[in-house]
Structure formats: C-alpha cells, structure tokens
Amino acid sequence: MRVLVAYSSKYGATRGIADRVGERLTELGHEVDIERCDDVEYPEGFDAFVIGSAAYMGKWRKEARRFVRHNADLLAGRPTWLFSSGPLGTDRVDKDGNDVLVAAAPKDFEEFEERIHPRGTMVFFGALDVDKLRGPDRIVSWMPENDALPEGDFRDWDAVDGWTAAIDAELATSAA
Ligand SMILES: Cc1cc2nc3c(=O)[nH]c(=O)nc-3n(C[C@H](O)[C@H](O)[C@H](O)COP(=O)(O)O)c2cc1C
C-alpha cells in the first residue's frame, strides 16, 4: 500500500519517530513517503496515512492541525493513524497517579476523533535538548514549574516499532 507518514517537528524528535515508522513500514513491504505536513502536495495519492506532531502547551503544532483539518474528508475515508510526541522523562505515572501518556494526549485528538475517526491514536515519549531551544521555548523550559521538562532522549523505539507493526497488520486486513 502507498502510505504517507506526515509529521510536524520543531527540534527533530518527532521527525525521528516519523522516520522510524516510515522505515519500518517500508521494510514491511509498503511504499512509503515521509514528508513534513506543509510539504505534502498530493495527499490523494496515498492509500493510508500516519500523521504525527510534537505537542507544545498541550496542543499539536499548527502545521499538523492545519493538515488534518484541510484534508479531513480524505482522511476520514482512508485508514489513518495519529501520533503525538510529547511527555519527557521515564515515569509512566505522574505524582497524581495519572498515566503520563494518557494525560499528554493533545487537546486536538478529541476533535480529530470526531472528524476523521482515526484507526488509532498514540502518544510517544519525546526528546528535549535544552541547548537547541529557541526564544520563548527556552524561557518556558527554565520556569521552575516546568521541572516536568527534563532533558534527554526518552523516545521509546520498542513502543514505536510495536505500534507500527500493529498498523501493518491492520492494513493487511483492509487490503484483503
Ligand atoms: C516549551 C515546551 C513546551 C512543551 N509542552 C509540552 C506539552 O504540552 N505536552 C507534551 O507532551 N510535551 C511538551 N513538550 C515536550 C515536547 O513535545 C517534546 O520535547 C517533543 O518530543 C519535541 O518534539 P520536536 O523536537 O519534534 O519538536 C514541551 C517542550 C517544550 C520545550
């Protein structure tokens, strides 16, 4: 199947996850394009979609939200999966006892569930290199209440690979 992996990444962590999903799907026999959301020219040419964005301040990046809204009818009619790259750290449960990955689902997922009925949504741990941060992001990361922004690469490649394998399995049943 022709699969588009479209992503929005500010500092590269989400691009790395998109690349990994794309590489795995290619190994599994799909014809895959990996593109920034704003660079996608002809989404109608794909049979299935995986769309991912980094989350900032609880939301997906504008470029990714625009891509989903602009192509909502197309995405609603073809198998589509969404992922968000967000929480940092290694704890799966926060101090209030909530699952970190559930709590980090961007606000946009609710709207997108309604509009395009994705086959699945997923939140992956992200990565943060404070030296790379620009402008207001740098200031936000210094705020004491943001000790929830630990530095490091927390991307869980096993989780990414497992999710990608599940997408492949579901695509195989839709193609049959
Ligand atoms: C200023 C700032 C705000 C952030 N806000 C959130 C957030 O609201 N939710 C979340 O899950 N992660 C948040 N993060 C973590 C980023 O989403 C994470 O580092 C992500 O992997 C970055 O991806 P990118 O390099 O592709 O932009 C924030 C990071 C920074 C620096």
PDB file of C-alpha atoms and ligand atoms in Angstrom:
ATOM      1  CA  MET A   1       0.000   0.000   0.000  1.00  0.00           C
ATOM      2  CA  ARG A   2       1.080   3.590  -0.554  1.00  0.00           C
ATOM      3  CA  VAL A   3       1.416   5.120   2.900  1.00  0.00           C
ATOM      4  CA  LEU A   4       2.119   8.755   3.736  1.00  0.00           C
ATOM      5  CA  VAL A   5       3.879   9.491   7.012  1.00  0.00           C
ATOM      6  CA  ALA A   6       3.360  13.242   7.526  1.00  0.00           C
ATOM      7  CA  TYR A   7       4.862  14.994  10.516  1.00  0.00           C
ATOM      8  CA  SER A   8       5.461  18.302  12.231  1.00  0.00           C
ATOM      9  CA  SER A   9       8.592  18.614  14.339  1.00  0.00           C
ATOM     10  CA  LYS A  10      10.151  21.730  15.842  1.00  0.00           C
ATOM     11  CA  TYR A  11      13.501  20.383  17.013  1.00  0.00           C
ATOM     12  CA  GLY A  12      13.758  16.972  15.335  1.00  0.00           C
ATOM     13  CA  ALA A  13      12.481  14.465  17.910  1.00  0.00           C
ATOM     14  CA  THR A  14       9.171  13.871  16.130  1.00  0.00           C
ATOM     15  CA  ARG A  15      10.869  13.741  12.757  1.00  0.00           C
ATOM     16  CA  GLY A  16      12.955  10.873  14.151  1.00  0.00           C
ATOM     17  CA  ILE A  17       9.811   8.983  15.159  1.00  0.00           C
ATOM     18  CA  ALA A  18       8.220   9.625  11.741  1.00  0.00           C
ATOM     19  CA  ASP A  19      11.382   8.354  10.035  1.00  0.00           C
ATOM     20  CA  ARG A  20      11.355   5.205  12.150  1.00  0.00           C
ATOM     21  CA  VAL A  21       7.672   4.480  11.410  1.00  0.00           C
ATOM     22  CA  GLY A  22       8.337   5.072   7.710  1.00  0.00           C
ATOM     23  CA  GLU A  23      11.432   2.864   7.639  1.00  0.00           C
ATOM     24  CA  ARG A  24       9.627   0.013   9.391  1.00  0.00           C
ATOM     25  CA  LEU A  25       6.607   0.230   7.090  1.00  0.00           C
ATOM     26  CA  THR A  26       8.979   0.153   4.114  1.00  0.00           C
ATOM     27  CA  GLU A  27      10.676  -2.968   5.499  1.00  0.00           C
ATOM     28  CA  LEU A  28       7.215  -4.482   5.870  1.00  0.00           C
ATOM     29  CA  GLY A  29       6.632  -4.030   2.144  1.00  0.00           C
ATOM     30  CA  HIS A  30       4.754  -0.740   1.867  1.00  0.00           C
ATOM     31  CA  GLU A  31       5.574   2.115  -0.472  1.00  0.00           C
ATOM     32  CA  VAL A  32       6.173   4.973   1.939  1.00  0.00           C
ATOM     33  CA  ASP A  33       6.710   8.720   1.660  1.00  0.00           C
ATOM     34  CA  ILE A  34       7.831  10.622   4.754  1.00  0.00           C
ATOM     35  CA  GLU A  35       7.119  14.338   4.479  1.00  0.00           C
ATOM     36  CA  ARG A  36       6.660  17.436   6.582  1.00  0.00           C
ATOM     37  CA  CYS A  37       2.948  18.279   6.715  1.00  0.00           C
ATOM     38  CA  ASP A  38       3.483  21.579   4.907  1.00  0.00           C
ATOM     39  CA  ASP A  39       5.398  19.863   2.093  1.00  0.00           C
ATOM     40  CA  VAL A  40       2.697  17.350   1.171  1.00  0.00           C
ATOM     41  CA  GLU A  41       1.477  18.211  -2.321  1.00  0.00           C
ATOM     42  CA  TYR A  42      -0.837  15.395  -3.339  1.00  0.00           C
ATOM     43  CA  PRO A  43      -2.287  13.512  -0.358  1.00  0.00           C
ATOM     44  CA  GLU A  44      -4.956  11.967  -2.603  1.00  0.00           C
ATOM     45  CA  GLY A  45      -2.213   9.696  -3.994  1.00  0.00           C
ATOM     46  CA  PHE A  46      -1.936   7.658  -0.775  1.00  0.00           C
ATOM     47  CA  ASP A  47      -3.985   4.705   0.474  1.00  0.00           C
ATOM     48  CA  ALA A  48      -3.272   5.238   4.171  1.00  0.00           C
ATOM     49  CA  PHE A  49      -1.875   7.919   6.462  1.00  0.00           C
ATOM     50  CA  VAL A  50       0.200   8.161   9.619  1.00  0.00           C
ATOM     51  CA  ILE A  51       0.295  11.730  10.913  1.00  0.00           C
ATOM     52  CA  GLY A  52       2.391  12.873  13.852  1.00  0.00           C
ATOM     53  CA  SER A  53       3.248  16.082  15.637  1.00  0.00           C
ATOM     54  CA  ALA A  54       5.137  17.236  18.665  1.00  0.00           C
ATOM     55  CA  ALA A  55       2.893  18.597  21.429  1.00  0.00           C
ATOM     56  CA  TYR A  56       3.593  22.053  22.819  1.00  0.00           C
ATOM     57  CA  MET A  57       1.500  23.547  25.595  1.00  0.00           C
ATOM     58  CA  GLY A  58      -0.990  20.706  25.271  1.00  0.00           C
ATOM     59  CA  LYS A  59      -1.549  21.072  21.540  1.00  0.00           C
ATOM     60  CA  TRP A  60      -0.277  19.747  18.254  1.00  0.00           C
ATOM     61  CA  ARG A  61       1.794  22.126  16.139  1.00  0.00           C
ATOM     62  CA  LYS A  62      -0.204  24.391  13.832  1.00  0.00           C
ATOM     63  CA  GLU A  63       1.162  22.818  10.632  1.00  0.00           C
ATOM     64  CA  ALA A  64      -0.156  19.381  11.639  1.00  0.00           C
ATOM     65  CA  ARG A  65      -3.540  20.659  12.829  1.00  0.00           C
ATOM     66  CA  ARG A  66      -3.920  22.507   9.524  1.00  0.00           C
ATOM     67  CA  PHE A  67      -3.027  19.370   7.561  1.00  0.00           C
ATOM     68  CA  VAL A  68      -5.671  17.275   9.320  1.00  0.00           C
ATOM     69  CA  ARG A  69      -8.383  19.925   9.081  1.00  0.00           C
ATOM     70  CA  HIS A  70      -7.633  20.715   5.448  1.00  0.00           C
ATOM     71  CA  ASN A  71      -7.706  17.032   4.446  1.00  0.00           C
ATOM     72  CA  ALA A  72     -10.387  15.892   6.890  1.00  0.00           C
ATOM     73  CA  ASP A  73     -12.707  14.367   4.288  1.00  0.00           C
ATOM     74  CA  LEU A  74      -9.891  12.442   2.627  1.00  0.00           C
ATOM     75  CA  LEU A  75      -8.524  11.185   5.958  1.00  0.00           C
ATOM     76  CA  ALA A  76     -11.990  10.188   7.159  1.00  0.00           C
ATOM     77  CA  GLY A  77     -12.348   7.950   4.107  1.00  0.00           C
ATOM     78  CA  ARG A  78      -8.975   6.138   4.305  1.00  0.00           C
ATOM     79  CA  PRO A  79      -7.143   4.329   7.099  1.00  0.00           C
ATOM     80  CA  THR A  80      -5.439   6.960   9.232  1.00  0.00           C
ATOM     81  CA  TRP A  81      -3.395   6.832  12.415  1.00  0.00           C
ATOM     82  CA  LEU A  82      -2.271   9.772  14.555  1.00  0.00           C
ATOM     83  CA  PHE A  83       0.633  10.052  16.949  1.00  0.00           C
ATOM     84  CA  SER A  84       1.870  12.739  19.281  1.00  0.00           C
ATOM     85  CA  SER A  85       5.382  13.093  20.640  1.00  0.00           C
ATOM     86  CA  GLY A  86       5.344  14.749  23.971  1.00  0.00           C
ATOM     87  CA  PRO A  87       5.991  13.797  27.510  1.00  0.00           C
ATOM     88  CA  LEU A  88       9.550  13.736  28.754  1.00  0.00           C
ATOM     89  CA  GLY A  89      11.075  11.531  31.411  1.00  0.00           C
ATOM     90  CA  THR A  90      10.812   7.868  32.227  1.00  0.00           C
ATOM     91  CA  ASP A  91       7.906   7.759  34.688  1.00  0.00           C
ATOM     92  CA  ARG A  92       4.713   6.231  33.306  1.00  0.00           C
ATOM     93  CA  VAL A  93       2.654   7.608  36.210  1.00  0.00           C
ATOM     94  CA  ASP A  94       2.665  11.239  37.430  1.00  0.00           C
ATOM     95  CA  LYS A  95       2.534  12.449  41.035  1.00  0.00           C
ATOM     96  CA  ASP A  96      -1.299  12.415  40.963  1.00  0.00           C
ATOM     97  CA  GLY A  97      -1.366   8.802  39.824  1.00  0.00           C
ATOM     98  CA  ASN A  98      -2.293   9.541  36.200  1.00  0.00           C
ATOM     99  CA  ASP A  99      -0.855   7.653  33.238  1.00  0.00           C
ATOM    100  CA  VAL A 100       1.602  10.143  31.725  1.00  0.00           C
ATOM    101  CA  LEU A 101       0.928   9.060  28.152  1.00  0.00           C
ATOM    102  CA  VAL A 102      -2.837   9.372  28.563  1.00  0.00           C
ATOM    103  CA  ALA A 103      -2.525  12.785  30.233  1.00  0.00           C
ATOM    104  CA  ALA A 104      -0.247  14.013  27.420  1.00  0.00           C
ATOM    105  CA  ALA A 105      -2.757  13.341  24.635  1.00  0.00           C
ATOM    106  CA  PRO A 106      -3.062  16.685  22.833  1.00  0.00           C
ATOM    107  CA  LYS A 107      -6.390  18.512  23.085  1.00  0.00           C
ATOM    108  CA  ASP A 108      -6.739  18.175  19.309  1.00  0.00           C
ATOM    109  CA  PHE A 109      -7.211  14.390  19.438  1.00  0.00           C
ATOM    110  CA  GLU A 110     -10.784  14.768  20.653  1.00  0.00           C
ATOM    111  CA  GLU A 111     -11.711  16.935  17.667  1.00  0.00           C
ATOM    112  CA  PHE A 112      -9.878  14.655  15.245  1.00  0.00           C
ATOM    113  CA  GLU A 113     -11.551  11.536  16.660  1.00  0.00           C
ATOM    114  CA  GLU A 114     -14.873  13.110  15.762  1.00  0.00           C
ATOM    115  CA  ARG A 115     -13.866  14.487  12.382  1.00  0.00           C
ATOM    116  CA  ILE A 116     -11.790  11.711  10.852  1.00  0.00           C
ATOM    117  CA  HIS A 117     -12.351   8.636  13.048  1.00  0.00           C
ATOM    118  CA  PRO A 118      -8.693   7.544  13.019  1.00  0.00           C
ATOM    119  CA  ARG A 119      -7.961   3.826  13.302  1.00  0.00           C
ATOM    120  CA  GLY A 120      -5.729   4.661  16.241  1.00  0.00           C
ATOM    121  CA  THR A 121      -4.120   7.466  18.212  1.00  0.00           C
ATOM    122  CA  MET A 122      -0.892   7.127  20.146  1.00  0.00           C
ATOM    123  CA  VAL A 123       1.319   9.220  22.422  1.00  0.00           C
ATOM    124  CA  PHE A 124       5.059   8.536  22.494  1.00  0.00           C
ATOM    125  CA  PHE A 125       7.684   9.864  24.868  1.00  0.00           C
ATOM    126  CA  GLY A 126       9.708  12.638  23.214  1.00  0.00           C
ATOM    127  CA  ALA A 127      13.154  14.186  23.449  1.00  0.00           C
ATOM    128  CA  LEU A 128      14.454  17.540  24.613  1.00  0.00           C
ATOM    129  CA  ASP A 129      17.850  19.147  24.116  1.00  0.00           C
ATOM    130  CA  VAL A 130      17.714  22.458  26.008  1.00  0.00           C
ATOM    131  CA  ASP A 131      20.668  23.867  24.031  1.00  0.00           C
ATOM    132  CA  LYS A 132      18.606  23.668  20.854  1.00  0.00           C
ATOM    133  CA  LEU A 133      15.600  25.582  22.217  1.00  0.00           C
ATOM    134  CA  ARG A 134      14.863  28.961  20.675  1.00  0.00           C
ATOM    135  CA  GLY A 135      13.113  32.077  22.004  1.00  0.00           C
ATOM    136  CA  PRO A 136      10.137  31.565  24.303  1.00  0.00           C
ATOM    137  CA  ASP A 137      10.659  27.773  24.434  1.00  0.00           C
ATOM    138  CA  ARG A 138      13.957  28.365  26.203  1.00  0.00           C
ATOM    139  CA  ILE A 139      12.316  30.633  28.771  1.00  0.00           C
ATOM    140  CA  VAL A 140       9.417  28.216  29.363  1.00  0.00           C
ATOM    141  CA  SER A 141      11.858  25.379  29.971  1.00  0.00           C
ATOM    142  CA  TRP A 142      13.600  27.419  32.686  1.00  0.00           C
ATOM    143  CA  MET A 143      10.424  28.059  34.694  1.00  0.00           C
ATOM    144  CA  PRO A 144      10.506  26.160  37.982  1.00  0.00           C
ATOM    145  CA  GLU A 145       7.005  24.752  37.445  1.00  0.00           C
ATOM    146  CA  ASN A 146       8.391  23.124  34.316  1.00  0.00           C
ATOM    147  CA  ASP A 147      10.565  20.610  36.050  1.00  0.00           C
ATOM    148  CA  ALA A 148       8.219  18.347  34.069  1.00  0.00           C
ATOM    149  CA  LEU A 149      10.521  19.131  31.130  1.00  0.00           C
ATOM    150  CA  PRO A 150      13.571  17.001  31.882  1.00  0.00           C
ATOM    151  CA  GLU A 151      16.304  16.988  29.292  1.00  0.00           C
ATOM    152  CA  GLY A 152      17.150  13.837  27.374  1.00  0.00           C
ATOM    153  CA  ASP A 153      16.024  11.456  24.667  1.00  0.00           C
ATOM    154  CA  PHE A 154      13.131   9.420  26.041  1.00  0.00           C
ATOM    155  CA  ARG A 155      11.804   8.095  22.741  1.00  0.00           C
ATOM    156  CA  ASP A 156      10.674   4.510  23.207  1.00  0.00           C
ATOM    157  CA  TRP A 157      11.656   2.750  19.993  1.00  0.00           C
ATOM    158  CA  ASP A 158      10.102  -0.546  21.052  1.00  0.00           C
ATOM    159  CA  ALA A 159       6.773   1.208  21.520  1.00  0.00           C
ATOM    160  CA  VAL A 160       7.143   2.905  18.120  1.00  0.00           C
ATOM    161  CA  ASP A 161       8.009  -0.381  16.411  1.00  0.00           C
ATOM    162  CA  GLY A 162       5.152  -2.225  18.139  1.00  0.00           C
ATOM    163  CA  TRP A 163       2.640   0.395  17.070  1.00  0.00           C
ATOM    164  CA  THR A 164       3.963   0.323  13.501  1.00  0.00           C
ATOM    165  CA  ALA A 165       3.646  -3.469  13.384  1.00  0.00           C
ATOM    166  CA  ALA A 166       0.013  -3.157  14.513  1.00  0.00           C
ATOM    167  CA  ILE A 167      -0.637  -0.631  11.712  1.00  0.00           C
ATOM    168  CA  ASP A 168       0.866  -3.044   9.193  1.00  0.00           C
ATOM    169  CA  ALA A 169      -1.309  -5.883  10.494  1.00  0.00           C
ATOM    170  CA  GLU A 170      -4.438  -3.778  10.176  1.00  0.00           C
ATOM    171  CA  LEU A 171      -3.510  -2.606   6.685  1.00  0.00           C
ATOM    172  CA  ALA A 172      -3.091  -6.227   5.668  1.00  0.00           C
ATOM    173  CA  THR A 173      -6.674  -6.965   6.731  1.00  0.00           C
ATOM    174  CA  SER A 174      -8.077  -3.876   4.964  1.00  0.00           C
ATOM    175  CA  ALA A 175      -6.249  -4.848   1.762  1.00  0.00           C
ATOM    176  CA  ALA A 176      -7.502  -8.420   1.848  1.00  0.00           C
TER     177      ALA A 176
HETATM  178  C1  LIG B   1       8.323  24.845  25.737  1.00  0.00           C
HETATM  179  C2  LIG B   1       7.943  23.398  25.650  1.00  0.00           C
HETATM  180  C3  LIG B   1       6.630  23.023  25.884  1.00  0.00           C
HETATM  181  C4  LIG B   1       6.263  21.674  25.814  1.00  0.00           C
HETATM  182  N1  LIG B   1       4.949  21.333  26.027  1.00  0.00           N
HETATM  183  C5  LIG B   1       4.601  20.027  26.001  1.00  0.00           C
HETATM  184  C6  LIG B   1       3.248  19.637  26.243  1.00  0.00           C
HETATM  185  O1  LIG B   1       2.364  20.455  26.471  1.00  0.00           O
HETATM  186  N2  LIG B   1       2.960  18.317  26.235  1.00  0.00           N
HETATM  187  C7  LIG B   1       3.894  17.378  25.984  1.00  0.00           C
HETATM  188  O2  LIG B   1       3.573  16.194  25.992  1.00  0.00           O
HETATM  189  N3  LIG B   1       5.190  17.710  25.726  1.00  0.00           N
HETATM  190  C8  LIG B   1       5.556  19.010  25.733  1.00  0.00           C
HETATM  191  N4  LIG B   1       6.846  19.370  25.471  1.00  0.00           N
HETATM  192  C9  LIG B   1       7.813  18.331  25.113  1.00  0.00           C
HETATM  193  C10 LIG B   1       7.960  18.237  23.589  1.00  0.00           C
HETATM  194  O3  LIG B   1       6.740  17.948  22.991  1.00  0.00           O
HETATM  195  C11 LIG B   1       8.954  17.106  23.283  1.00  0.00           C
HETATM  196  O4  LIG B   1      10.208  17.585  23.650  1.00  0.00           O
HETATM  197  C12 LIG B   1       8.898  16.672  21.813  1.00  0.00           C
HETATM  198  O5  LIG B   1       9.462  15.393  21.688  1.00  0.00           O
HETATM  199  C13 LIG B   1       9.622  17.656  20.911  1.00  0.00           C
HETATM  200  O6  LIG B   1       9.487  17.256  19.569  1.00  0.00           O
HETATM  201  P1  LIG B   1      10.189  18.015  18.361  1.00  0.00           P
HETATM  202  O7  LIG B   1      11.673  18.001  18.626  1.00  0.00           O
HETATM  203  O8  LIG B   1       9.814  17.219  17.194  1.00  0.00           O
HETATM  204  O9  LIG B   1       9.648  19.408  18.319  1.00  0.00           O
HETATM  205  C14 LIG B   1       7.236  20.694  25.523  1.00  0.00           C
HETATM  206  C15 LIG B   1       8.567  21.071  25.297  1.00  0.00           C
HETATM  207  C16 LIG B   1       8.925  22.423  25.360  1.00  0.00           C
HETATM  208  C17 LIG B   1      10.350  22.799  25.123  1.00  0.00           C
END
